[in-house]
CSV table of C-alpha atoms in Angstrom, one decimal:
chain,number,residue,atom,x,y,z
A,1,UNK,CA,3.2,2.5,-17.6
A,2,UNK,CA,5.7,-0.2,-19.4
A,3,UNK,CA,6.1,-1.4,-15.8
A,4,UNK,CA,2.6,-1.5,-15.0
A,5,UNK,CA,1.5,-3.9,-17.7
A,6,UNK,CA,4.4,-5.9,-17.2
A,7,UNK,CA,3.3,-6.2,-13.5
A,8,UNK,CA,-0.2,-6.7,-14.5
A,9,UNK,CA,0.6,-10.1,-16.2
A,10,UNK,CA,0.2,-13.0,-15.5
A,11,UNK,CA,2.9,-14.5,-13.4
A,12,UNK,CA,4.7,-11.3,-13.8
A,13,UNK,CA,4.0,-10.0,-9.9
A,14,UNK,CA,7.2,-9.4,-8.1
A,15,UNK,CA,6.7,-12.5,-4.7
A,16,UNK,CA,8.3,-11.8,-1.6
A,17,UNK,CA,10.7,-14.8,0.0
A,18,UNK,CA,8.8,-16.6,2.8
A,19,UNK,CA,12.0,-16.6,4.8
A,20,UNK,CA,12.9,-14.0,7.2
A,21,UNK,CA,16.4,-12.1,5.9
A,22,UNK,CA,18.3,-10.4,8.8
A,23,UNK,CA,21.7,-8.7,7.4
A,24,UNK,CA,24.4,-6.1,8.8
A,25,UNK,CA,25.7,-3.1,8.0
A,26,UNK,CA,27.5,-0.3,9.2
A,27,UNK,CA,26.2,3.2,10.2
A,28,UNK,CA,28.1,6.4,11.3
A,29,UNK,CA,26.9,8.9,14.1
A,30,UNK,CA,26.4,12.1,12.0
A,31,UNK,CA,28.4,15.7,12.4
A,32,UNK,CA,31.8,14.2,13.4
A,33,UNK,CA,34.6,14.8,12.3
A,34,UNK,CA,35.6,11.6,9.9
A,35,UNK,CA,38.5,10.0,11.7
A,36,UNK,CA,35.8,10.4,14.9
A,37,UNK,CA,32.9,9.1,12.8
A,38,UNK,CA,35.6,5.9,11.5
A,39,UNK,CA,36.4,5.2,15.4
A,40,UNK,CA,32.7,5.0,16.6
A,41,UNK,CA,31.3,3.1,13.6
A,42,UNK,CA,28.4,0.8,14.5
A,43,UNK,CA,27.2,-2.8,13.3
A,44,UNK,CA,23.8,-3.1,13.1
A,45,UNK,CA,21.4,-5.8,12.6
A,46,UNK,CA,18.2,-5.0,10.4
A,47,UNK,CA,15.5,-7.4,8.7
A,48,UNK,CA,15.6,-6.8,4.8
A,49,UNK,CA,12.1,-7.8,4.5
A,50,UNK,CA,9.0,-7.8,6.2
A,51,UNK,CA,8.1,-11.6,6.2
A,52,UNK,CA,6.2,-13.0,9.7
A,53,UNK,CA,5.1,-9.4,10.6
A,54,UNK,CA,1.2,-8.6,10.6
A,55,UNK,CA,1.7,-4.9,10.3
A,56,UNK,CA,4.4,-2.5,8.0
A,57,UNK,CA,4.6,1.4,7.8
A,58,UNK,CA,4.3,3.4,4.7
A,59,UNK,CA,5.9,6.3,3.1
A,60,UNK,CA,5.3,7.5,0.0
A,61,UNK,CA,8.3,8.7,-1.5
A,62,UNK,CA,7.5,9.7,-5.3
A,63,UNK,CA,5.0,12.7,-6.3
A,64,UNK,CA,1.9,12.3,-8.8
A,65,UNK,CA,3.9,13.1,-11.8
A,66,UNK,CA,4.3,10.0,-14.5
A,67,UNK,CA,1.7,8.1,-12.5
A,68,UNK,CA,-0.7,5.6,-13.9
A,69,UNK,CA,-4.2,5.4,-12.7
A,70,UNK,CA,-4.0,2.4,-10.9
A,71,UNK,CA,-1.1,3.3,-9.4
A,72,UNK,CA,-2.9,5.9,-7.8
A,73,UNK,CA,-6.1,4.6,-7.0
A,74,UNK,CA,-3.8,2.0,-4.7
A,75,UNK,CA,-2.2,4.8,-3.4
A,76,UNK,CA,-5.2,6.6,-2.4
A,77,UNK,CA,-6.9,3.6,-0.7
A,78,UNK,CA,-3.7,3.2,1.0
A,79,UNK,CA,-4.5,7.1,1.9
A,80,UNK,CA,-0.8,7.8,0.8
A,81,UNK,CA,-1.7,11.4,-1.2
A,82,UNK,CA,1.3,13.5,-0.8
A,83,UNK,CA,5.1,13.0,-1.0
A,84,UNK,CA,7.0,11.9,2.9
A,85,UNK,CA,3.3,10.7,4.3
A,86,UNK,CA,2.9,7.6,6.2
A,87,UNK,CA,0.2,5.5,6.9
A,88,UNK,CA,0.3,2.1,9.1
A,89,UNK,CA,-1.2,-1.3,7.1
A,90,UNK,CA,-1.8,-4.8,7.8
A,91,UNK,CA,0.4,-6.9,6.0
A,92,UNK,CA,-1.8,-9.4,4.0
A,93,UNK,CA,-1.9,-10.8,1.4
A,94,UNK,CA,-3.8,-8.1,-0.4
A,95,UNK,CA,-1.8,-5.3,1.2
A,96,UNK,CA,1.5,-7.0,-0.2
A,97,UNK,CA,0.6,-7.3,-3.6
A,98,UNK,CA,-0.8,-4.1,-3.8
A,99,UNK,CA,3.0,-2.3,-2.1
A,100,UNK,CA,4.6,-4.5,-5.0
A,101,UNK,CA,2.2,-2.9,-7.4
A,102,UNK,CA,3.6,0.3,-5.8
A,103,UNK,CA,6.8,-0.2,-5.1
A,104,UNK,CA,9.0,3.0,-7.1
A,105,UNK,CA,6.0,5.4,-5.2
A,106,UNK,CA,6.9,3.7,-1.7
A,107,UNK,CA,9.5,2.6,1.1
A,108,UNK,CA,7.6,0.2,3.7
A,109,UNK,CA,9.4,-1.6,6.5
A,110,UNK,CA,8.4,-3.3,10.1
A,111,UNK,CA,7.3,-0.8,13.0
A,112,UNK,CA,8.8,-1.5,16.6
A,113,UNK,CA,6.6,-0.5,19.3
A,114,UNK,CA,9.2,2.4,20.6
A,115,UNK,CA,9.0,3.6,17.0
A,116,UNK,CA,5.4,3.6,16.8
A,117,UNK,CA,5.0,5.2,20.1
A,118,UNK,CA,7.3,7.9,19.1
A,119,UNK,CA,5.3,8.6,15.8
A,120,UNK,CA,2.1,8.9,17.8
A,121,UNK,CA,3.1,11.0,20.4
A,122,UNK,CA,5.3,13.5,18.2
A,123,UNK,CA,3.0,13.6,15.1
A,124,UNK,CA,-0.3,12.3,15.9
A,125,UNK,CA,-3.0,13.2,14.5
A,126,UNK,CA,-7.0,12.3,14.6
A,127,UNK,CA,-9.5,12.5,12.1
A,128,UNK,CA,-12.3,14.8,14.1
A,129,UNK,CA,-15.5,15.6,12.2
A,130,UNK,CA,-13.0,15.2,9.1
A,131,UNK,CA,-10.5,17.6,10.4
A,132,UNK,CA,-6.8,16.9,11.3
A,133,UNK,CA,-6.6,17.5,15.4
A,134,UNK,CA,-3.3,16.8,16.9
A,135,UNK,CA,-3.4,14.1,19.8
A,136,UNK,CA,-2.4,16.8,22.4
A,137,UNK,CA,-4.6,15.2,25.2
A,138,UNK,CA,-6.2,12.0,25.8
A,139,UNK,CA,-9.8,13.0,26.3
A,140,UNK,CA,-9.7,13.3,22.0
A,141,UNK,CA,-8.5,9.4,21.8
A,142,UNK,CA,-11.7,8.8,23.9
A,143,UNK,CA,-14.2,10.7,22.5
A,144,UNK,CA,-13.6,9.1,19.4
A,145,UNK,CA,-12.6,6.0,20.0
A,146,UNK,CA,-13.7,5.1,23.5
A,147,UNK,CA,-17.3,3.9,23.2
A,148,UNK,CA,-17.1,1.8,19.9
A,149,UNK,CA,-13.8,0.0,21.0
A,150,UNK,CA,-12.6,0.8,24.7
A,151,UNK,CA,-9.4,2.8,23.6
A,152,UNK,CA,-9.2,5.7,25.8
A,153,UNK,CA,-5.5,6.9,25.6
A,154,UNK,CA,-2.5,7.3,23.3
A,155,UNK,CA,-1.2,3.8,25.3
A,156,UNK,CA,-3.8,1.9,24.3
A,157,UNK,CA,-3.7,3.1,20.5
A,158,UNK,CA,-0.4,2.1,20.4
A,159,UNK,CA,-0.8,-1.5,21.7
A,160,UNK,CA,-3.8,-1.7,19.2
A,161,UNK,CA,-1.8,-0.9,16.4
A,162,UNK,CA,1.1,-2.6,17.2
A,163,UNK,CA,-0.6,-5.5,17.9
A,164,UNK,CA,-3.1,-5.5,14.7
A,165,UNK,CA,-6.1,-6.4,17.4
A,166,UNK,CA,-9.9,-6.3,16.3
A,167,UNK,CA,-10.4,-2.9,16.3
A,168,UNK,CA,-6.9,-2.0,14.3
A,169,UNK,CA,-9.0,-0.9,10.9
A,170,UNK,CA,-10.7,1.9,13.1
A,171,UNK,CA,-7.6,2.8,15.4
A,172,UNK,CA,-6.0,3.5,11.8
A,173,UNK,CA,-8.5,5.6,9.9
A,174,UNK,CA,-9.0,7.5,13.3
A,175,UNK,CA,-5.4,8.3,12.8
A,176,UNK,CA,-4.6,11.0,10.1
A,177,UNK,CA,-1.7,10.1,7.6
A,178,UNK,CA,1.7,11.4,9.0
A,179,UNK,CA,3.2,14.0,7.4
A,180,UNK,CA,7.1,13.2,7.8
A,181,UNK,CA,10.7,15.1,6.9
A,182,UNK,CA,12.5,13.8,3.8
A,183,UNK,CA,16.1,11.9,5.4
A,184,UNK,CA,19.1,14.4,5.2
A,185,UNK,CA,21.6,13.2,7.8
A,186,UNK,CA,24.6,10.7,6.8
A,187,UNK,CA,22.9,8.5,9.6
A,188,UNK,CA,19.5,8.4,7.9
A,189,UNK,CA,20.9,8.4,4.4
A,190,UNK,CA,23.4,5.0,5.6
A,191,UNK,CA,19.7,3.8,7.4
A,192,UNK,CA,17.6,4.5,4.2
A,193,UNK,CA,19.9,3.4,1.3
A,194,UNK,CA,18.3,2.1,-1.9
A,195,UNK,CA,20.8,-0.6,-2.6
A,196,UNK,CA,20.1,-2.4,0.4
A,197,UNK,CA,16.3,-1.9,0.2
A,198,UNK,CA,15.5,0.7,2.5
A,199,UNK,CA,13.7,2.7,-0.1
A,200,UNK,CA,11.9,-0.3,-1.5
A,201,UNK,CA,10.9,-2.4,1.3
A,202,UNK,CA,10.9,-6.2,0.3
């Protein structure tokens, strides 16, 4: 709650850099032996923050308890209800000061199109007469989506969101929020370290 005020003031809202931070760091292939893991190392390039992209992914990583109010009003707009969900959102103006708001119930980063392919295809799910229906055929994309905006298969779903186009606001509430697995693995944990923002986004 201390937080929260302090937020709230005036001037007090955490801003994001306008300039685009790439850094490099070094992950481990997991279940190797260590010398093994030490020979096949890895640098890796990553962006630290999510300036110059129009769209980020969500994950709530905190449950309800200790939360205020407004806290969790933004996180049910965001429709981010449950611990390890994820939601896609346009990155505005609004959308960022609302995930700083947010930040010790969130990790957000930038999507690649492989990654949001893979996330639709593996867990996809639709919002079908307010039920969750997995995406296991095509034919469900275009009943729902097909007449009001032209997308007709998991393809085109994925360029829509990827690309934030006109009709990103209902690709995204057609999708259900997906329900993810906490990180365990040494790779994930190196991936998702708190230090180096991975939990916090910008």
């Amino acid at each position: 709650t201390r937080r929260l005020n302090r937020v709230l003031k005036k001037g007090m809202q955490k801003r994001a850099s306008n300039k685009k931070i790439t850094e490099t760091k070094v992950v481990y292939p997991d279940g190797l032996e260590e010398d093994v893991e030490q020979k096949l190392a890895t640098e890796v390039n990553y962006a630290s923050n999510s300036v110059g992209s129009k769209l980020v992914f969500c994950v709530r990583i905190r449950d309800d308890l200790g939360t205020p109010k407004d806290v969790a009003r933004i996180l049910s707009r965001l429709r981010l209800r449950n611990v390890n969900e994820g939601v896609f959102a346009r990155y505005n103006t609004s959308t960022r000061k609302q995930l700083h708001l947010i930040e010790p119930w969130v990790t957000y980063g930038v999507a690649s199109k492989s990654v949001i392919a893979d996330l639709i295809s593996r867990r996809g799910h639709g919002k079908i007469e307010q039920k969750r229906v997995p995406l296991s055929d095509n034919t469900i994309i275009e009943k729902a989506l097909g007449n009001d905006t032209g997308i007709i298969c998991v393809e085109d779903l994925v360029h829509e969101i990827y690309s934030v186009g006109s009709d990103f606001g209902k690709a995204n509430i057609f999708l259900w929020p997906f329900r993810l697995s906490a990180p365990k693995s040494k790779f994930q944990k190196q991936k998702l370290n708190f230090k180096d923002g991975g939990d916090y986004g910008d």
